[in-house]
mmCIF file of N, CA and C in Angstrom:
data_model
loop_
_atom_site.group_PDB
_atom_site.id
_atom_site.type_symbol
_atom_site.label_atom_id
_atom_site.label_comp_id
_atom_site.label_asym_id
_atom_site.label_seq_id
_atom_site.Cartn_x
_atom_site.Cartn_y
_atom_site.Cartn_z
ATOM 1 N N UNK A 37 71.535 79.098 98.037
ATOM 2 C CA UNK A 37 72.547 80.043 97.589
ATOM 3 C C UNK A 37 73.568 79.293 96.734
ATOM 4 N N UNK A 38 73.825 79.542 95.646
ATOM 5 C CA UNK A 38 74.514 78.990 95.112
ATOM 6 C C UNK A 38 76.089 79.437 95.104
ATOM 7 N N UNK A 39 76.873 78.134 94.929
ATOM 8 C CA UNK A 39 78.579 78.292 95.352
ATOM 9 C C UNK A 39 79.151 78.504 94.440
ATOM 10 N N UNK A 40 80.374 79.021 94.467
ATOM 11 C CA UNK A 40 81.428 79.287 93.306
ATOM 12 C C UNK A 40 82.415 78.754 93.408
ATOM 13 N N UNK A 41 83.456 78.236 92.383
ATOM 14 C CA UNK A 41 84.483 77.746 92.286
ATOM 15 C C UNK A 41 85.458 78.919 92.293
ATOM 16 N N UNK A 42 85.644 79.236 93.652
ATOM 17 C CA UNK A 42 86.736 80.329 93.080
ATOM 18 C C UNK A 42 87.978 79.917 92.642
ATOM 19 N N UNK A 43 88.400 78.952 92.689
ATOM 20 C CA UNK A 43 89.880 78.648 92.118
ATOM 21 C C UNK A 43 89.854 78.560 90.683
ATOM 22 N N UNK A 44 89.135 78.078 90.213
ATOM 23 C CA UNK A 44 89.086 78.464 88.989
ATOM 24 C C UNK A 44 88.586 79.555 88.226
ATOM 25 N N UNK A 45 87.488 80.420 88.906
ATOM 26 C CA UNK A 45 87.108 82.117 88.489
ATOM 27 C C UNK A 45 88.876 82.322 88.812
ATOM 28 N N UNK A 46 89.425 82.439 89.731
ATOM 29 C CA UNK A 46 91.507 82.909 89.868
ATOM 30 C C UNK A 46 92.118 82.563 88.960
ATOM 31 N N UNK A 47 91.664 81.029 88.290
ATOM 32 C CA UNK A 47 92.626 80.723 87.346
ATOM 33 C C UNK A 47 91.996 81.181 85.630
ATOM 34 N N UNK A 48 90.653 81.669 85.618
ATOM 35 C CA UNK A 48 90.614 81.873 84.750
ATOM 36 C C UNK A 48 90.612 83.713 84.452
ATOM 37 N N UNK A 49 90.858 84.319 85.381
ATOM 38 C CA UNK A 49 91.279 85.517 85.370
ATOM 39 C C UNK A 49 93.085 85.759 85.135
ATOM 40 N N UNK A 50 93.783 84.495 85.016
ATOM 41 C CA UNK A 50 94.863 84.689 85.501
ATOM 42 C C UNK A 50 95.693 85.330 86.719
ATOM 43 N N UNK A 51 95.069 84.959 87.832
ATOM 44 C CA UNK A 51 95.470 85.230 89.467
ATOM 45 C C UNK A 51 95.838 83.851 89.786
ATOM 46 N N UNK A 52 97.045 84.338 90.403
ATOM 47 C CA UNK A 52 97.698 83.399 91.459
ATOM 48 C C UNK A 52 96.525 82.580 92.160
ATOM 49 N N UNK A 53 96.291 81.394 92.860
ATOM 50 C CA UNK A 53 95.338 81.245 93.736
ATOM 51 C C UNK A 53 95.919 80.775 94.917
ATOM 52 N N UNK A 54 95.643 81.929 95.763
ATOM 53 C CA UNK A 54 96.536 81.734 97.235
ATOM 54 C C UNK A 54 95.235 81.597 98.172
ATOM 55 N N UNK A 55 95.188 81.001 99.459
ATOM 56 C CA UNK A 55 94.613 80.806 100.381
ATOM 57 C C UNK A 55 93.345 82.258 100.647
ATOM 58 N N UNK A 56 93.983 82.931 101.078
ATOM 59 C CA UNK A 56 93.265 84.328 101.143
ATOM 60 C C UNK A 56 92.621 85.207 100.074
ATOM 61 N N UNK A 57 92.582 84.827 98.590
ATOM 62 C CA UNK A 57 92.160 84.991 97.301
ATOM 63 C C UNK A 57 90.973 83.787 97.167
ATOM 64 N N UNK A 58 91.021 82.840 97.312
ATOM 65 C CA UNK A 58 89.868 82.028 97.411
ATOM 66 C C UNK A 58 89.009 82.440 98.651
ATOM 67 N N UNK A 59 89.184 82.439 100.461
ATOM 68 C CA UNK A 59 88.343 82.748 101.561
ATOM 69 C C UNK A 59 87.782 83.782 101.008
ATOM 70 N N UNK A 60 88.498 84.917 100.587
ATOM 71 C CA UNK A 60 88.007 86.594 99.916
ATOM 72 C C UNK A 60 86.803 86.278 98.859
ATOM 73 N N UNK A 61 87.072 86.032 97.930
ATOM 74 C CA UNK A 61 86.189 85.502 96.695
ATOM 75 C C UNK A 61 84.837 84.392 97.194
ATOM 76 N N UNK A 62 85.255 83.652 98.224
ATOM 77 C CA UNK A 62 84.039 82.642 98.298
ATOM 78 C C UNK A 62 83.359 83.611 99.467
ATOM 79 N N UNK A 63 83.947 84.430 100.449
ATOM 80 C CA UNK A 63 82.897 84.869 101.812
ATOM 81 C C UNK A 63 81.813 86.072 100.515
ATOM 82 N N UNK A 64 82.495 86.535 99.802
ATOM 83 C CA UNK A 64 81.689 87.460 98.938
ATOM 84 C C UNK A 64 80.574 86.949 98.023
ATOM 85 N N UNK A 65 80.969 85.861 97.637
ATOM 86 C CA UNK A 65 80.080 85.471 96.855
ATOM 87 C C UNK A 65 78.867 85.087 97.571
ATOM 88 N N UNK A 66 78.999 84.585 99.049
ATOM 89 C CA UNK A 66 77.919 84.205 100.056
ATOM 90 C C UNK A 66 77.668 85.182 100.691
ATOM 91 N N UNK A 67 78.314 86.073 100.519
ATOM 92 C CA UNK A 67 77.406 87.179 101.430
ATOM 93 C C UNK A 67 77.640 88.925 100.947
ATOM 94 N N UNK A 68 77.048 88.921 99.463
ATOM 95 C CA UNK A 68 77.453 90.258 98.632
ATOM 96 C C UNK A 68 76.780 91.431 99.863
ATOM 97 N N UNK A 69 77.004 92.153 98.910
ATOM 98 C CA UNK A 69 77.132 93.644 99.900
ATOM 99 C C UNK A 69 77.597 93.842 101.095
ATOM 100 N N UNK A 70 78.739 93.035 101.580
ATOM 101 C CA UNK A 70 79.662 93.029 102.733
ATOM 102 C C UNK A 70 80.699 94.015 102.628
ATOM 103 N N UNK A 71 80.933 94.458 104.202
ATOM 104 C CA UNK A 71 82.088 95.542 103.913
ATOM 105 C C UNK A 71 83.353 95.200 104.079
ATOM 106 N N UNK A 72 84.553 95.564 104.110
ATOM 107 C CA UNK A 72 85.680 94.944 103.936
ATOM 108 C C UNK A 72 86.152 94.558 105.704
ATOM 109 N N UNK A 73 85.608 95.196 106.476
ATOM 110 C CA UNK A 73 85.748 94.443 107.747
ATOM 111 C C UNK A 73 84.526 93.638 108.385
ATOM 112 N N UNK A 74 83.587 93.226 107.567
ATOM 113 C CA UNK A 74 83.062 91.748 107.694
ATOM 114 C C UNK A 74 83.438 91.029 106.783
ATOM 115 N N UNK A 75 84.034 91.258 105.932
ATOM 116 C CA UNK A 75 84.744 90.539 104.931
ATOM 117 C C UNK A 75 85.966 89.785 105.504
ATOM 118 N N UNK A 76 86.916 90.890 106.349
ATOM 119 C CA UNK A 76 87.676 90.396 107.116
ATOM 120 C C UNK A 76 87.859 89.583 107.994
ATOM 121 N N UNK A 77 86.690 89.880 108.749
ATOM 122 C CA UNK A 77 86.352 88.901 109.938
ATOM 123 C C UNK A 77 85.791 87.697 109.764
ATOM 124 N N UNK A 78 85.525 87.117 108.856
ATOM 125 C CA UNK A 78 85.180 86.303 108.068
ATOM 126 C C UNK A 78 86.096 85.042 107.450
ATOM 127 N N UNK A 79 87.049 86.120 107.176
ATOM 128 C CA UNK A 79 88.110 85.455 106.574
ATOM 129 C C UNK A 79 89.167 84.974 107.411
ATOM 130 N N UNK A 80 89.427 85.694 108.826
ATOM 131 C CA UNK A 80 90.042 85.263 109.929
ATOM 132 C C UNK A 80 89.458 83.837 110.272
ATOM 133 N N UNK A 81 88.121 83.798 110.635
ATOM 134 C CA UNK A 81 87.572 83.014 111.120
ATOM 135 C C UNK A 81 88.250 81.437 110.739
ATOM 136 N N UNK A 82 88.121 81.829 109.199
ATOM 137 C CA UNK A 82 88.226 80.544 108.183
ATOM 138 C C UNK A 82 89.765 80.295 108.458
ATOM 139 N N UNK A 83 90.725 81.423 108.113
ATOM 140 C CA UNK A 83 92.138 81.051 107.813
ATOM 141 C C UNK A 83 92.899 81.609 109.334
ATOM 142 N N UNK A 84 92.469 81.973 110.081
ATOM 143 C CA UNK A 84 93.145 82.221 111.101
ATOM 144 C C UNK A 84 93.472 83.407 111.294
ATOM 145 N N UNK A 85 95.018 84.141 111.430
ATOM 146 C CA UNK A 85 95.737 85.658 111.123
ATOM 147 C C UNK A 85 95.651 86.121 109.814
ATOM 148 N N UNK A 86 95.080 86.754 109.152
ATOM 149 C CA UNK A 86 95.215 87.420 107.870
ATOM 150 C C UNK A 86 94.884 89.400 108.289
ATOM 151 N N UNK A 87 95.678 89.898 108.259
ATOM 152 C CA UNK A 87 95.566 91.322 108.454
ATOM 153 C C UNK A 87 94.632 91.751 107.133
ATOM 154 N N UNK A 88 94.353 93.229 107.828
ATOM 155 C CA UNK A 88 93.323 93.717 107.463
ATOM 156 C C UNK A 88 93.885 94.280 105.815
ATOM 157 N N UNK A 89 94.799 94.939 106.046
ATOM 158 C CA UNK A 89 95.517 95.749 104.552
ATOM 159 C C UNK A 89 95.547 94.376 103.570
ATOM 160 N N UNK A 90 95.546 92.940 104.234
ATOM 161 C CA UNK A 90 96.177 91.931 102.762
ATOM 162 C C UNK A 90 94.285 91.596 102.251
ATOM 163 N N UNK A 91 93.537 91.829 103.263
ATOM 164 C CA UNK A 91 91.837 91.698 102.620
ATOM 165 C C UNK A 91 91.931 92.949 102.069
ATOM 166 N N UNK A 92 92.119 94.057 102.144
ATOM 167 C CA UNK A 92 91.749 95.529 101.558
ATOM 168 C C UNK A 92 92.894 94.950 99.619
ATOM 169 N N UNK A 93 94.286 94.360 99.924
ATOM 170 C CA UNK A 93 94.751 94.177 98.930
ATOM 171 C C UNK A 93 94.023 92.905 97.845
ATOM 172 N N UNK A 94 93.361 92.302 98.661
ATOM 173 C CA UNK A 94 92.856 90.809 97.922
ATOM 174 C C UNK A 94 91.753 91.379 96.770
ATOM 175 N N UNK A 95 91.117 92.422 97.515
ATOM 176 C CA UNK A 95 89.830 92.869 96.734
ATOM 177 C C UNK A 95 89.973 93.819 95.913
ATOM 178 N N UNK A 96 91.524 94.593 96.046
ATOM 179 C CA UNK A 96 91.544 95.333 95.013
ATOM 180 C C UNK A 96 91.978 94.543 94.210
ATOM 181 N N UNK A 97 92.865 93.130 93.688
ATOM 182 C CA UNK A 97 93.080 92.413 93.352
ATOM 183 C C UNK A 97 91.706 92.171 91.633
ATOM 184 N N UNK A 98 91.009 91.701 92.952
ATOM 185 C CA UNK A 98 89.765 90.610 92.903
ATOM 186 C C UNK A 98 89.074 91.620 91.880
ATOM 187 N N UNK A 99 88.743 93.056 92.023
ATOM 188 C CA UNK A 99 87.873 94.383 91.598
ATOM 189 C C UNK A 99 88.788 94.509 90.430
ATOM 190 N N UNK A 100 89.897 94.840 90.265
ATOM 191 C CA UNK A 100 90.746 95.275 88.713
ATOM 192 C C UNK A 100 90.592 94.109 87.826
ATOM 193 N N UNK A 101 90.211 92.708 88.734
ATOM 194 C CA UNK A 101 90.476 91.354 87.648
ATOM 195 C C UNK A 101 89.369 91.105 87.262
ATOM 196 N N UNK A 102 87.715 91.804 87.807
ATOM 197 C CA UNK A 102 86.503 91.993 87.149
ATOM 198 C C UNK A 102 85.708 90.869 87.900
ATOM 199 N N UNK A 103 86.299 89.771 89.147
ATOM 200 C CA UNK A 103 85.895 89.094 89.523
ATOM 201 C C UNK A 103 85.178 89.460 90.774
ATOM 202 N N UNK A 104 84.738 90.601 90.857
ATOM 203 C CA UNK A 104 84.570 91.446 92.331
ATOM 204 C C UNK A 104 83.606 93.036 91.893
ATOM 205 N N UNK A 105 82.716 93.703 92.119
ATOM 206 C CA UNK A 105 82.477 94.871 92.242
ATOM 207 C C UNK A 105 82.559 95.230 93.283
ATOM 208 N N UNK A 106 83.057 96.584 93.525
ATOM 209 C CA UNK A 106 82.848 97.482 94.400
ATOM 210 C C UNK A 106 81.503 98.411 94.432
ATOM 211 N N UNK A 107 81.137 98.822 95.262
ATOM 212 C CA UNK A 107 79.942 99.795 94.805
ATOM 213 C C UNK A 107 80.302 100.846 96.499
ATOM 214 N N UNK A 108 79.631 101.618 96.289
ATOM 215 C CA UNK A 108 80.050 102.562 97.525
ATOM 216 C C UNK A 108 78.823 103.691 97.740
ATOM 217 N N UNK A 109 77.442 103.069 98.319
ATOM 218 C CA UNK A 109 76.332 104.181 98.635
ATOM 219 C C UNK A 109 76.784 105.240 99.842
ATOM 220 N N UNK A 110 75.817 106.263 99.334
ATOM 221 C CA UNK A 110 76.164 107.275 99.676
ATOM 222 C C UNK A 110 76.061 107.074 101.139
ATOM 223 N N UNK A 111 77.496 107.843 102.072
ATOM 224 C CA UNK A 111 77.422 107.505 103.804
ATOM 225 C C UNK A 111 77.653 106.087 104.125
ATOM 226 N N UNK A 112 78.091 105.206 103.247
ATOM 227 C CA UNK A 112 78.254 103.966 103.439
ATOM 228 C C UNK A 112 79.885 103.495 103.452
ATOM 229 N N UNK A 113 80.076 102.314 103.956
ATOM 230 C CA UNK A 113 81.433 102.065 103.630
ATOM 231 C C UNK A 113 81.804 101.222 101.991
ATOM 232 N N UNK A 114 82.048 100.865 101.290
ATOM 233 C CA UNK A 114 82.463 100.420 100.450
ATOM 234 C C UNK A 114 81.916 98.912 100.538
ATOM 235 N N UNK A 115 80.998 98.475 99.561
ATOM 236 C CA UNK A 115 80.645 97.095 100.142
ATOM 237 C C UNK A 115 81.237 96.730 98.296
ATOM 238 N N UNK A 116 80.940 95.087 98.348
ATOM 239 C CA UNK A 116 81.256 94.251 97.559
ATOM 240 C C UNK A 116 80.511 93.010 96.897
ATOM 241 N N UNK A 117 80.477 92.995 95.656
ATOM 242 C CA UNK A 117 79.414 91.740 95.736
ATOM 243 C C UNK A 117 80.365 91.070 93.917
ATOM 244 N N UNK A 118 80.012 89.607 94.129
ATOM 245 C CA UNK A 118 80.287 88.969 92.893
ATOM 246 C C UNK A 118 79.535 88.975 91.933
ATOM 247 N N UNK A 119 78.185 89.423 91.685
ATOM 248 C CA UNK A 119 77.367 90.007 90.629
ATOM 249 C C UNK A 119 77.842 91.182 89.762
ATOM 250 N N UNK A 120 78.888 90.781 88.451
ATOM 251 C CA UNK A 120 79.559 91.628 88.074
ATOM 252 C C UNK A 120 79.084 91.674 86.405
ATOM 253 N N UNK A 121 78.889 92.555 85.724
ATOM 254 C CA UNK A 121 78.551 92.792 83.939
ATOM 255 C C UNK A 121 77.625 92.641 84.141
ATOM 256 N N UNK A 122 76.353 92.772 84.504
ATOM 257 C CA UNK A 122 75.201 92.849 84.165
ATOM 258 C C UNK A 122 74.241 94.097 84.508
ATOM 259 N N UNK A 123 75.531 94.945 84.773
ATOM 260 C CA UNK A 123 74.431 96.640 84.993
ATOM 261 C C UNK A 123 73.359 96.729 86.004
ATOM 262 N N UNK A 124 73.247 95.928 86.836
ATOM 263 C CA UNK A 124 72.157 96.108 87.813
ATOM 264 C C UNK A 124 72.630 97.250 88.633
ATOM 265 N N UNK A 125 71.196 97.395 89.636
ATOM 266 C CA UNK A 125 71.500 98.608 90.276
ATOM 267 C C UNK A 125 70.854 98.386 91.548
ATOM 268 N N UNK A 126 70.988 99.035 92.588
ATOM 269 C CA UNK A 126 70.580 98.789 94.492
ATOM 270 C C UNK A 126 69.871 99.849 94.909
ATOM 271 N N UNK A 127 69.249 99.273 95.474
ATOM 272 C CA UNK A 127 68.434 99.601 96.785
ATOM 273 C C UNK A 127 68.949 99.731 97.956
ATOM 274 N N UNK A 128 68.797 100.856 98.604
ATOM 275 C CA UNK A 128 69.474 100.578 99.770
ATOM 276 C C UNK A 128 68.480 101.536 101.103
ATOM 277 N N UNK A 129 68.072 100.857 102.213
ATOM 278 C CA UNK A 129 67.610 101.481 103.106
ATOM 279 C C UNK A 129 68.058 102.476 103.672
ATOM 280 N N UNK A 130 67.263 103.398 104.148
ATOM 281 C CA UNK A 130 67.906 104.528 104.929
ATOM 282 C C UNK A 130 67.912 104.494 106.309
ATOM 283 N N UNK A 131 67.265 103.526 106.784
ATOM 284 C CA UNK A 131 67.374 103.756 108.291
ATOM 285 C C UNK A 131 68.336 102.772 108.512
ATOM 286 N N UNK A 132 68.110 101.325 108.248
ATOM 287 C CA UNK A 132 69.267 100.304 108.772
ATOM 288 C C UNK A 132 70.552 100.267 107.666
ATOM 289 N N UNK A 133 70.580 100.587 106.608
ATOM 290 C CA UNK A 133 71.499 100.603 105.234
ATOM 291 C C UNK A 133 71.618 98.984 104.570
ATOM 292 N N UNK A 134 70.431 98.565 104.789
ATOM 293 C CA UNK A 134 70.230 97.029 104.085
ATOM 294 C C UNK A 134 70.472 97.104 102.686
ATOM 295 N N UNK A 135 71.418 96.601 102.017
ATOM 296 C CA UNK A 135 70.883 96.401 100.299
ATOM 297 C C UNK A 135 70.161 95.332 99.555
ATOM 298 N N UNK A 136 69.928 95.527 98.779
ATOM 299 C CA UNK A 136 69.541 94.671 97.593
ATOM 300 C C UNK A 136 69.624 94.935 95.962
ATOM 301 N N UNK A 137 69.825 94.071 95.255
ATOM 302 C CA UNK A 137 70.011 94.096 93.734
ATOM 303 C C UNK A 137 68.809 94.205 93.307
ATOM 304 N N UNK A 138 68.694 95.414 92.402
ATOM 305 C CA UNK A 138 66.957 95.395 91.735
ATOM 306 C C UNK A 138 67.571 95.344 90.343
ATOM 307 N N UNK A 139 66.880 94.879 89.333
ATOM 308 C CA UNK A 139 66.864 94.903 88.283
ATOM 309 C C UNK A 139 67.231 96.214 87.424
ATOM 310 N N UNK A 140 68.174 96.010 86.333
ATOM 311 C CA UNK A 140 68.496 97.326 85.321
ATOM 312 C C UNK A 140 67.036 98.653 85.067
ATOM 313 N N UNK A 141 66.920 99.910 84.859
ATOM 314 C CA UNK A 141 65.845 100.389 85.281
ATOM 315 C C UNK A 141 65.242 100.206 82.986
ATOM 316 N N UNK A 142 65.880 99.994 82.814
ATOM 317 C CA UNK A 142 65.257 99.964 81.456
ATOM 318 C C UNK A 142 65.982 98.663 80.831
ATOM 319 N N UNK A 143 67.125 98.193 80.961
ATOM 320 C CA UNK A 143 67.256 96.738 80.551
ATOM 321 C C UNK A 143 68.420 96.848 79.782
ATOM 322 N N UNK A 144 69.047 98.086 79.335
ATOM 323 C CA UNK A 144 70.253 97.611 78.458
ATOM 324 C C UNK A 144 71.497 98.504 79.059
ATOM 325 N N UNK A 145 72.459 98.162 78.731
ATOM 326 C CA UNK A 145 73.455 99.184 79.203
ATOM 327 C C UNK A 145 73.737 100.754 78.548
ATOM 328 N N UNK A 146 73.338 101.816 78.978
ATOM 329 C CA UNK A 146 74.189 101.968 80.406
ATOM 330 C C UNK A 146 72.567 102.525 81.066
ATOM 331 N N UNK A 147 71.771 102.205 80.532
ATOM 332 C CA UNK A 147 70.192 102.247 81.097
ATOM 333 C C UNK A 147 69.307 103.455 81.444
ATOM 334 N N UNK A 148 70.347 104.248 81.068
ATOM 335 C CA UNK A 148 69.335 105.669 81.101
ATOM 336 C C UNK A 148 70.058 106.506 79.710
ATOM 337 N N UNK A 149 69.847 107.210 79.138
ATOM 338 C CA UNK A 149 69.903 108.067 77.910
ATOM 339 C C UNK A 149 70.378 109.566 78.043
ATOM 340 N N UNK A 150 71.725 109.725 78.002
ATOM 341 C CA UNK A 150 71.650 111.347 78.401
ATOM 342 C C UNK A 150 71.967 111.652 77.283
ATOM 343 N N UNK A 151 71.032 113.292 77.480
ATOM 344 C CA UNK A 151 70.723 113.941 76.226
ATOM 345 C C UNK A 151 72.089 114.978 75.835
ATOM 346 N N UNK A 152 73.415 114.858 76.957
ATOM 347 C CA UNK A 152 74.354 115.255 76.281
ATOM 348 C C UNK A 152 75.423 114.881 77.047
ATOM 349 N N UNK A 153 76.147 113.920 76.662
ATOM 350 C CA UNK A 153 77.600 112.671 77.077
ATOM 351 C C UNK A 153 78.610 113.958 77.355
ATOM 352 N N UNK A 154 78.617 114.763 76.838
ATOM 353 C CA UNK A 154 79.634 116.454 76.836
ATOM 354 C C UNK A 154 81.021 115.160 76.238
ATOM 355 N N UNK A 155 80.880 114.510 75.498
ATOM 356 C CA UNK A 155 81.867 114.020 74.597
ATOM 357 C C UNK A 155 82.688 112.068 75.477
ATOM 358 N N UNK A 156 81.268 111.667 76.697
ATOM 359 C CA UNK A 156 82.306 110.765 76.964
ATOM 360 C C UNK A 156 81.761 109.565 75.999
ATOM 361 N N UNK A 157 81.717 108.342 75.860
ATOM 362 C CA UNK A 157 81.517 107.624 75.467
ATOM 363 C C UNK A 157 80.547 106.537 76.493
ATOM 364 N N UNK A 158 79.254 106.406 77.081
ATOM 365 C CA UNK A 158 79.080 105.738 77.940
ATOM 366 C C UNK A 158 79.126 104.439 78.405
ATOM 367 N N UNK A 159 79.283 103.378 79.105
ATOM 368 C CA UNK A 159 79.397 102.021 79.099
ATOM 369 C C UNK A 159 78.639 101.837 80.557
ATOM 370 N N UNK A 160 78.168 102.268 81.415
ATOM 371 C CA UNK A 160 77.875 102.211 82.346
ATOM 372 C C UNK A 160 76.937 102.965 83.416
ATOM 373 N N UNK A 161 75.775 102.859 84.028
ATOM 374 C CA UNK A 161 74.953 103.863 84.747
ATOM 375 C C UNK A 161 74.894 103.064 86.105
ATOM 376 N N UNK A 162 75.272 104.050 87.174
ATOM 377 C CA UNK A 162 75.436 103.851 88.683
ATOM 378 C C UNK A 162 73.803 104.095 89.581
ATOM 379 N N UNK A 163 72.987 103.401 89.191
ATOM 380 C CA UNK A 163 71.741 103.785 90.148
ATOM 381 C C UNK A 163 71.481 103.248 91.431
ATOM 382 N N UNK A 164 71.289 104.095 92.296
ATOM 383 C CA UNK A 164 71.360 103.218 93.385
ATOM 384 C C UNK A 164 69.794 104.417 93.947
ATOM 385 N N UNK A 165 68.750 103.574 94.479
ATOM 386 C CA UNK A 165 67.082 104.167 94.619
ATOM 387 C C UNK A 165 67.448 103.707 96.691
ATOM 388 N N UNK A 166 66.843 104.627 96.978
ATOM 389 C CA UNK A 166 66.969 104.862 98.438
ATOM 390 C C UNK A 166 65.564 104.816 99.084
ATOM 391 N N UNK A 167 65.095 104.345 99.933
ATOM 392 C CA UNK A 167 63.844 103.920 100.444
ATOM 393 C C UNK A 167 64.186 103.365 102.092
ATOM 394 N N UNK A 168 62.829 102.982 102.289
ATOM 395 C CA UNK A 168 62.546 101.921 103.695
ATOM 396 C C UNK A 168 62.577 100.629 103.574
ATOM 397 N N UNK A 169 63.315 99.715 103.938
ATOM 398 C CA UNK A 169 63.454 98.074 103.342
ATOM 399 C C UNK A 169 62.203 97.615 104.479
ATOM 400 N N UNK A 170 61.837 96.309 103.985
ATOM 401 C CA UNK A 170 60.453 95.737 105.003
ATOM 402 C C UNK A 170 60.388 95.925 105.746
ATOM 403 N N UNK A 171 62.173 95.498 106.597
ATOM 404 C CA UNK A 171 61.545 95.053 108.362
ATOM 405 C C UNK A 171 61.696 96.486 109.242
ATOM 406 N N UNK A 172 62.552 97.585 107.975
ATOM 407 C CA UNK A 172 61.858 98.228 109.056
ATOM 408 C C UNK A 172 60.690 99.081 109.053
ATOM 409 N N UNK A 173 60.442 99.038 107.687
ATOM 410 C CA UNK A 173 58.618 99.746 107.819
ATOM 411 C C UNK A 173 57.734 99.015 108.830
ATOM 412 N N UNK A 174 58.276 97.303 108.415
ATOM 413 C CA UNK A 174 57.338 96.835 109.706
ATOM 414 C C UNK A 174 57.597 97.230 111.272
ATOM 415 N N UNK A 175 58.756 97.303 111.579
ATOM 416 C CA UNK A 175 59.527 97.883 113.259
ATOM 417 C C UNK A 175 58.516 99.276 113.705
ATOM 418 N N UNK A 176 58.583 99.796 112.558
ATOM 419 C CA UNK A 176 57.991 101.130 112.766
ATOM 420 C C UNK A 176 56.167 101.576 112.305
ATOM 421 N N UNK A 177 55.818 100.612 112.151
ATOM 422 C CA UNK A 177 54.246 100.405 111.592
ATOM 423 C C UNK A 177 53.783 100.559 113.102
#
C-alpha cells in the first residue's frame, strides 16, 4: 500500500498542517472507503482525545481542498477515499456494503453522454454498479 506525505499534500493545498489534518489524511489514504466514525476511531487511537465534530470538520476541510472525496452509496453512510480527479466509479455490495474502485465505464470524463444536459455544462458522472462482492457469493455458495 503505498504512503502519502500528507504534510506536504496540506502544504501544497495551502492548509494549515495541524496534528489531526495529517492522522485524518494519512488513516484515509490507508484505508479509503472508511466512514467518518472509523475514521474517527482511528484517529483517537493515534492522537488520543480528538472529538468527533473536529474529524467531521477535518474532512470537510480535506473534501473543499480536493485532497479528500466524499462519495455517499445509496443506504450508506458517507465514506471517503484519497483517489481524487480521475472519475472512477464503485462497486459496492449489497449484502455486506464492501466497496471497491472499478475503472471509468468508457475512459474520459464525465463517461457517459447525455443526449440532453437541459443546459448544464458536464464535468463529472457519479456511477456507482451494485452486485455480490466474492466472499460473500462464496459464504452463500
Amino acid at each position: 500500500m503505498p504512503t502519502i506525505d500528507a504534510v506536504a499534500l496540506l502544504r501544497g493545498a495551502a492548509l494549515r498542517v495541524t496534528r489531526p489534518r495529517v492522522a485524518v489524511l494519512t488513516m484515509v489514504a490507508g484505508n479509503p472507503h472508511s466512514d467518518t466514525d472509523t475514521i474517527a476511531t482511528a484517529v483517537r487511537r493515534e492522537l488520543g482525545s480528538v472529538s468527533t465534530q473536529a474529524v467531521y470538520d477535518v474532512l470537510r476541510v480535506l473534501t473543499e481542498a480536493g485532497l479528500v472525496r466524499r462519495i455517499e452509496p445509496a443506504g450508506s453512510p458517507a465514506r471517503f477515499e484519497t483517489r481524487v480527479g480521475d472519475n472512477h466509479h464503485h462497486v459496492v455490495c449489497r449484502n455486506c456494503g464492501a466497496i471497491a474502485d472499478v475503472a471509468c465505464a468508457v475512459g474520459s470524463a464525465p463517461c457517459l453522454d447525455v443526449q440532453d444536459s437541459r443546459g448544464f455544462v458536464l464535468d463529472e458522472a457519479e456511477v456507482t454498479y451494485w452486485g455480490s462482492c466474492p466472499d460473500c457469493l462464496a459464504r452463500d455458495a
